[in-house]
Coordinates of C-alpha atoms in Angstrom, one line a residue:
M20 CA 8.5 25.9 -30.9
A21 CA 11.3 26.7 -33.5
I22 CA 14.3 24.5 -33.8
K23 CA 17.8 25.5 -35.0
F24 CA 20.5 22.9 -35.3
G25 CA 18.7 20.4 -33.3
R26 CA 18.2 22.7 -30.3
P27 CA 15.1 25.0 -29.1
I28 CA 15.9 28.6 -29.6
E29 CA 15.0 29.3 -26.0
M30 CA 17.8 27.1 -24.8
R31 CA 20.7 28.9 -27.0
D32 CA 22.8 31.3 -25.3
T33 CA 21.7 34.4 -27.1
P34 CA 18.1 33.9 -27.8
R35 CA 16.2 36.3 -29.7
R36 CA 13.2 38.2 -28.0
D37 CA 10.3 40.1 -29.1
A38 CA 10.7 43.6 -28.1
T39 CA 7.5 43.4 -26.4
F40 CA 9.0 41.6 -23.6
A41 CA 12.0 43.6 -23.2
A42 CA 13.0 44.3 -19.6
P43 CA 15.9 45.3 -17.4
P44 CA 17.5 42.0 -16.0
L45 CA 16.6 41.6 -12.2
D46 CA 19.8 41.9 -10.0
L47 CA 19.5 38.2 -8.8
T48 CA 22.4 36.2 -7.3
I49 CA 20.3 33.4 -6.5
R50 CA 18.1 31.8 -9.3
P51 CA 16.3 28.5 -8.3
R52 CA 15.4 28.0 -11.8
R53 CA 19.1 27.2 -12.8
N54 CA 18.7 23.9 -10.8
R55 CA 15.2 23.2 -12.8
K56 CA 16.5 24.1 -16.5
A57 CA 17.1 20.7 -17.7
E58 CA 16.4 17.2 -17.2
W59 CA 19.8 16.1 -16.2
A60 CA 19.9 19.0 -13.8
R61 CA 16.7 18.0 -12.3
R62 CA 17.7 14.4 -11.8
M63 CA 21.1 15.7 -10.3
V64 CA 19.5 17.6 -7.4
R65 CA 16.4 15.5 -6.8
E66 CA 15.7 14.9 -3.2
N67 CA 13.5 11.8 -3.2
V68 CA 13.6 8.9 -5.8
L69 CA 11.2 6.1 -6.3
T70 CA 12.5 2.5 -7.0
T71 CA 11.0 -1.0 -7.5
D72 CA 12.4 -1.8 -4.0
D73 CA 9.8 0.8 -2.6
L74 CA 6.8 -1.4 -3.7
I75 CA 4.6 -4.0 -2.0
W76 CA 1.5 -5.1 -4.5
P77 CA -1.6 -6.3 -3.0
L78 CA -3.3 -9.5 -4.6
F79 CA -6.8 -10.7 -4.0
V80 CA -7.1 -14.4 -4.0
S81 CA -10.1 -16.7 -4.7
D82 CA -11.5 -20.1 -5.4
G83 CA -11.2 -21.8 -8.9
Q84 CA -8.6 -22.8 -11.3
N85 CA -7.1 -20.6 -14.0
K86 CA -9.5 -17.7 -13.1
R87 CA -9.7 -14.0 -13.1
T88 CA -12.6 -12.1 -12.0
P89 CA -12.6 -8.4 -12.2
V90 CA -13.4 -6.0 -9.4
A91 CA -15.9 -3.9 -10.8
S92 CA -14.9 -1.0 -8.3
M93 CA -11.3 -1.2 -9.0
P94 CA -10.7 -0.9 -12.7
G95 CA -7.9 -3.3 -13.7
V96 CA -7.5 -5.2 -10.5
D97 CA -8.8 -8.8 -10.6
R98 CA -9.6 -11.5 -8.2
L99 CA -7.0 -14.5 -8.8
S100 CA -7.2 -18.2 -8.4
V101 CA -4.3 -19.5 -6.8
D102 CA -2.5 -20.7 -9.9
Q103 CA -3.0 -17.1 -11.3
A104 CA -1.7 -15.4 -8.1
V105 CA 1.4 -17.7 -8.7
R106 CA 1.6 -16.2 -12.0
E107 CA 1.5 -12.8 -10.8
A108 CA 4.2 -13.6 -8.3
E109 CA 6.2 -14.3 -11.1
R110 CA 5.5 -11.1 -12.7
A111 CA 6.7 -9.4 -9.5
M112 CA 9.9 -11.2 -9.4
K113 CA 10.5 -10.3 -13.1
L114 CA 9.9 -6.7 -12.3
D115 CA 12.0 -6.7 -9.1
I116 CA 9.1 -6.0 -6.8
P117 CA 10.3 -7.4 -3.4
C118 CA 7.0 -8.2 -1.7
I119 CA 3.3 -9.1 -2.5
A120 CA 0.4 -9.0 0.2
L121 CA -2.4 -11.4 0.0
F122 CA -6.0 -10.9 0.6
P123 CA -8.8 -13.4 0.3
Y124 CA -12.2 -13.4 -1.2
T125 CA -13.9 -16.0 1.2
D126 CA -17.0 -17.8 -0.3
P127 CA -20.0 -16.7 1.7
S128 CA -20.7 -20.3 2.7
L129 CA -17.5 -20.2 4.5
R130 CA -18.2 -17.1 6.5
D131 CA -19.5 -17.4 10.3
E132 CA -19.8 -14.9 13.2
H133 CA -16.5 -16.1 14.5
G134 CA -14.6 -16.2 11.4
S135 CA -13.6 -19.8 11.8
E136 CA -12.2 -20.2 8.1
A137 CA -9.2 -17.8 9.4
L138 CA -8.0 -20.9 11.1
N139 CA -8.3 -23.2 8.5
A140 CA -4.8 -24.1 7.6
D141 CA -6.0 -25.0 4.0
N142 CA -7.7 -21.6 3.3
L143 CA -7.2 -19.4 0.3
V144 CA -4.3 -17.4 1.8
C145 CA -2.3 -20.5 3.1
Q146 CA -2.8 -22.3 -0.3
S147 CA -1.4 -19.3 -2.1
V148 CA 1.1 -18.7 0.2
L149 CA 2.3 -22.4 0.0
A150 CA 1.9 -22.5 -3.8
I151 CA 3.9 -19.0 -4.2
K152 CA 7.0 -20.0 -2.0
K153 CA 7.2 -23.3 -3.8
E154 CA 7.8 -22.0 -7.0
F155 CA 9.3 -18.5 -5.9
P156 CA 10.9 -19.0 -2.3
D157 CA 12.8 -15.7 -2.6
I158 CA 9.9 -13.2 -2.9
G159 CA 8.5 -11.6 0.3
V160 CA 4.8 -12.7 1.0
L161 CA 2.8 -10.3 3.5
C162 CA -0.2 -11.9 5.2
D163 CA -3.1 -9.7 6.7
A164 CA -3.9 -10.7 10.2
A165 CA -7.6 -9.8 10.9
L166 CA -11.1 -11.5 10.5
D167 CA -13.1 -9.4 8.4
P168 CA -12.7 -11.4 5.0
F169 CA -13.9 -14.4 7.2
T170 CA -16.8 -13.1 9.2
S171 CA -20.3 -12.9 8.3
H172 CA -20.8 -9.7 9.6
G173 CA -17.8 -8.1 8.0
H174 CA -15.9 -6.9 11.4
D175 CA -12.5 -7.5 12.0
G176 CA -13.2 -9.0 15.3
L177 CA -15.8 -11.1 17.4
I178 CA -19.0 -9.6 18.4
E179 CA -21.0 -10.2 21.5
D180 CA -24.2 -7.9 22.4
G181 CA -23.2 -5.7 19.4
K182 CA -19.8 -4.8 20.8
I183 CA -16.4 -5.8 19.4
L184 CA -14.5 -8.2 21.9
N185 CA -10.7 -7.1 22.0
D186 CA -9.1 -9.8 24.0
E187 CA -10.8 -12.6 22.7
T188 CA -10.3 -11.4 19.2
V189 CA -6.8 -11.2 19.9
A190 CA -6.4 -14.9 20.9
I191 CA -7.9 -15.7 17.4
L192 CA -5.4 -13.4 15.6
V193 CA -2.4 -15.2 17.3
K194 CA -3.4 -18.5 15.9
Q195 CA -4.0 -17.1 12.4
S196 CA -0.7 -15.7 12.6
V197 CA 0.9 -18.8 13.5
I198 CA -1.1 -20.7 10.8
Q199 CA 0.0 -18.3 8.1
A200 CA 3.7 -18.6 9.2
E201 CA 3.4 -22.3 9.4
A202 CA 2.6 -22.0 5.2
G203 CA 5.5 -19.8 4.5
C204 CA 4.3 -16.2 5.3
D205 CA 7.2 -13.7 5.8
I206 CA 5.4 -10.8 7.3
I207 CA 2.4 -11.0 9.6
A208 CA 0.4 -7.6 8.9
P209 CA -2.1 -7.2 11.8
S210 CA -4.8 -4.7 10.4
D211 CA -7.5 -5.2 12.9
M212 CA -6.7 -2.5 15.3
M213 CA -7.4 -4.3 18.7
D214 CA -5.4 -3.3 21.7
G215 CA -2.4 -5.4 22.7
R216 CA -2.7 -7.7 19.6
V217 CA 1.2 -6.9 18.2
G218 CA 2.7 -8.2 21.5
A219 CA 0.5 -11.0 21.5
I220 CA 1.2 -12.1 18.1
R221 CA 4.9 -11.8 18.5
E222 CA 4.7 -13.9 21.5
G223 CA 2.7 -16.5 19.8
L224 CA 4.9 -16.5 16.7
D225 CA 8.2 -17.0 19.0
A226 CA 6.5 -19.7 21.0
A227 CA 5.9 -21.5 17.7
G228 CA 9.6 -21.2 16.5
F229 CA 8.9 -18.2 14.1
Q230 CA 11.2 -15.7 15.5
D231 CA 12.4 -14.4 12.1
V232 CA 8.9 -13.8 10.7
Q233 CA 8.4 -9.8 10.8
I234 CA 5.5 -8.0 11.8
M235 CA 4.3 -4.8 9.9
S236 CA 1.8 -3.2 12.3
Y237 CA -1.1 -1.5 10.7
A238 CA -0.3 1.0 13.7
A239 CA -2.1 3.8 12.5
K240 CA -5.1 2.7 10.5
Y241 CA -8.0 5.1 10.3
A242 CA -11.9 4.5 10.0
S243 CA -12.1 5.8 6.4
G244 CA -14.5 6.1 3.5
F245 CA -11.5 5.0 1.1
Y246 CA -12.0 1.6 1.9
A247 CA -15.1 0.9 -0.1
P248 CA -13.6 -0.8 -3.1
F249 CA -11.4 -3.1 -1.0
R250 CA -14.6 -4.4 0.7
D251 CA -16.3 -5.1 -2.6
A252 CA -12.8 -6.9 -3.6
V253 CA -12.8 -9.2 -0.3
G254 CA -16.7 -9.4 -0.3
S255 CA -17.3 -7.7 3.1
A256 CA -18.9 -4.8 1.5
K257 CA -22.6 -6.3 1.6
T258 CA -22.0 -8.0 5.1
L259 CA -20.6 -5.3 7.1
T260 CA -23.1 -4.3 9.7
G261 CA -22.7 -0.9 11.2
D262 CA -19.1 0.8 11.1
K263 CA -15.6 0.3 12.7
R264 CA -15.1 3.4 14.7
T265 CA -14.9 1.7 17.8
Y266 CA -11.6 0.3 16.9
Q267 CA -10.3 2.3 14.0
M268 CA -8.9 5.9 14.5
D269 CA -10.8 8.8 14.2
S270 CA -9.6 10.7 11.2
A271 CA -9.6 14.0 13.1
N272 CA -6.8 12.7 15.4
S273 CA -2.9 13.0 15.0
D274 CA -1.4 12.7 18.4
E275 CA -3.4 9.6 18.9
A276 CA -1.3 8.2 15.9
L277 CA 2.0 8.5 17.5
R278 CA 0.6 6.7 20.9
E279 CA -0.6 3.9 18.7
V280 CA 2.9 3.6 16.8
E281 CA 4.6 4.0 20.1
L282 CA 2.8 1.0 21.6
D283 CA 3.2 -1.2 18.5
I284 CA 6.8 -0.6 18.5
A285 CA 7.3 -1.4 22.4
E286 CA 5.4 -4.8 21.6
G287 CA 7.6 -5.9 19.0
A288 CA 6.7 -4.6 15.6
D289 CA 9.5 -4.5 13.0
M290 CA 7.8 -2.2 10.7
V291 CA 4.6 0.2 11.2
M292 CA 2.1 1.4 8.6
V293 CA 0.0 4.4 7.9
K294 CA -3.3 3.7 6.4
P295 CA -5.0 5.4 3.9
G296 CA -2.2 7.1 2.2
M297 CA -2.8 10.4 0.5
P298 CA -5.1 12.0 3.1
Y299 CA -2.5 11.3 5.7
L300 CA 0.6 12.5 4.6
D301 CA 1.0 14.4 7.8
I302 CA 0.8 11.4 9.9
V303 CA 3.4 9.5 7.7
R304 CA 5.8 12.5 8.4
R305 CA 5.1 12.5 11.8
V306 CA 5.6 8.8 12.6
K307 CA 8.9 8.7 10.5
D308 CA 10.6 11.8 12.2
T309 CA 9.4 10.6 15.9
F310 CA 10.3 7.1 15.7
G311 CA 12.7 6.4 12.9
M312 CA 11.5 3.2 12.2
P313 CA 10.5 1.5 8.8
T314 CA 7.4 3.4 8.0
F315 CA 5.1 2.2 5.2
V316 CA 2.1 3.6 4.0
Y317 CA -1.1 1.9 2.1
Q318 CA -2.3 3.8 -1.1
V319 CA -5.8 2.2 -0.7
S320 CA -8.3 1.2 -3.0
G321 CA -10.3 4.2 -2.8
E322 CA -7.4 6.2 -3.7
Y323 CA -6.6 3.9 -6.5
S324 CA -10.0 3.8 -7.9
M325 CA -10.3 7.7 -7.9
I326 CA -7.0 8.0 -9.9
M327 CA -8.2 5.2 -12.3
A328 CA -11.8 7.0 -12.8
A329 CA -10.4 10.4 -13.4
A330 CA -7.5 9.0 -16.0
Q331 CA -10.4 6.6 -17.9
N332 CA -12.5 9.8 -18.3
G333 CA -9.4 12.0 -19.5
W334 CA -9.5 14.1 -16.6
I335 CA -6.1 13.6 -15.7
D336 CA -2.8 12.0 -17.0
G337 CA -3.2 8.9 -15.2
E338 CA 0.7 8.0 -15.6
R339 CA 1.7 11.3 -14.3
A340 CA -0.7 11.3 -11.5
I341 CA 0.3 7.8 -10.3
M342 CA 4.1 8.8 -10.1
E343 CA 3.3 11.9 -8.6
S344 CA 1.2 10.3 -5.9
L345 CA 3.6 7.7 -4.9
I346 CA 6.6 10.2 -4.8
G347 CA 4.5 12.3 -2.5
F348 CA 4.7 9.4 0.1
K349 CA 8.3 8.9 -0.3
R350 CA 8.5 12.8 0.2
A351 CA 6.4 12.3 3.4
G352 CA 8.9 10.0 4.7
A353 CA 7.5 6.5 3.8
D354 CA 10.1 3.8 3.3
G355 CA 7.6 1.7 1.2
I356 CA 4.1 1.5 -0.3
L357 CA 1.5 -0.7 -0.9
T358 CA 0.0 0.2 -4.2
Y359 CA -2.1 -1.7 -6.8
F360 CA -0.1 0.4 -9.1
A361 CA 2.8 -1.6 -8.4
V362 CA 3.3 -3.3 -11.6
Q363 CA 2.4 -0.3 -13.7
V364 CA 5.0 1.7 -11.6
A365 CA 7.6 -0.8 -11.8
E366 CA 7.1 -1.4 -15.7
K367 CA 7.9 2.2 -15.9
L368 CA 10.8 2.4 -13.7
K369 CA 12.3 -0.5 -15.7
K370 CA 12.2 1.5 -18.8
G371 CA 13.9 4.4 -17.2
G372 CA 10.8 6.5 -16.7

């Protein structure tokens, strides 16, 4: 592009034009492109803005000391020993990321049919919460309430005769939630999709004196093919028997999501979540418009890995795709986003990107 006096010729008041493109001016009163003509103008009329306040950063914790183990199916994501998780919490603090979410990789020797390790007050999640809160008490910590990282069969609930037991599983989840709250967890996030678990957990937390611990319900969690890399990260991919369609939602359903969200709000959820993210933007919009509740969305592992793989192959501009995907969640109505891109995005936003 030719430049004169530091300005593109196309931006001058009387640009020269090739006669080939000469045409009579259109009689237009309204020209939407006027609001898009320059970066300052686009910023001024922008409808949705992404900030670090919108981010929750999921971390995977594992045994060991000073140890980081790459997750093969999630380029750039590691399993972290507890001491390394503390260092990442420090990184989040410095970037003004308000909250981190913890998920454990449980040693196979500690997994059993009942997910007993979930009720161990010294398990990886509790160790991590205690260590992080000791050093950085002002960062929010979210803990997943579900049994799949702890069961030998990879399901979120107890199994009897091939069926997932709802009420018996909920009783375990209540105990797990109280144990996590005792460790210092700020937000309990039930991801199991058992009926009635939000109300039971709320009652259990209140009875144990944790009235201020919040509940972010995985209210509309779909049975999805986008979870595979996450299951690698927590070690349940090889152990999962069958699928989770009897308790996670059918991807064809939308009205059902509203019923699920309504129930969780009535049972005491402080915030609700839609999972996965990008394939379910319509659900995010309907939930936000219908209930006006703090609404979150999880940009799940499969979404992350697809963007990373395409970027690494040079098929897309990775940075632009990341930012565009997160703005899409905001545009759909999300108040916050759980994303493995949280650090990259926070660093870009800090630089004014």
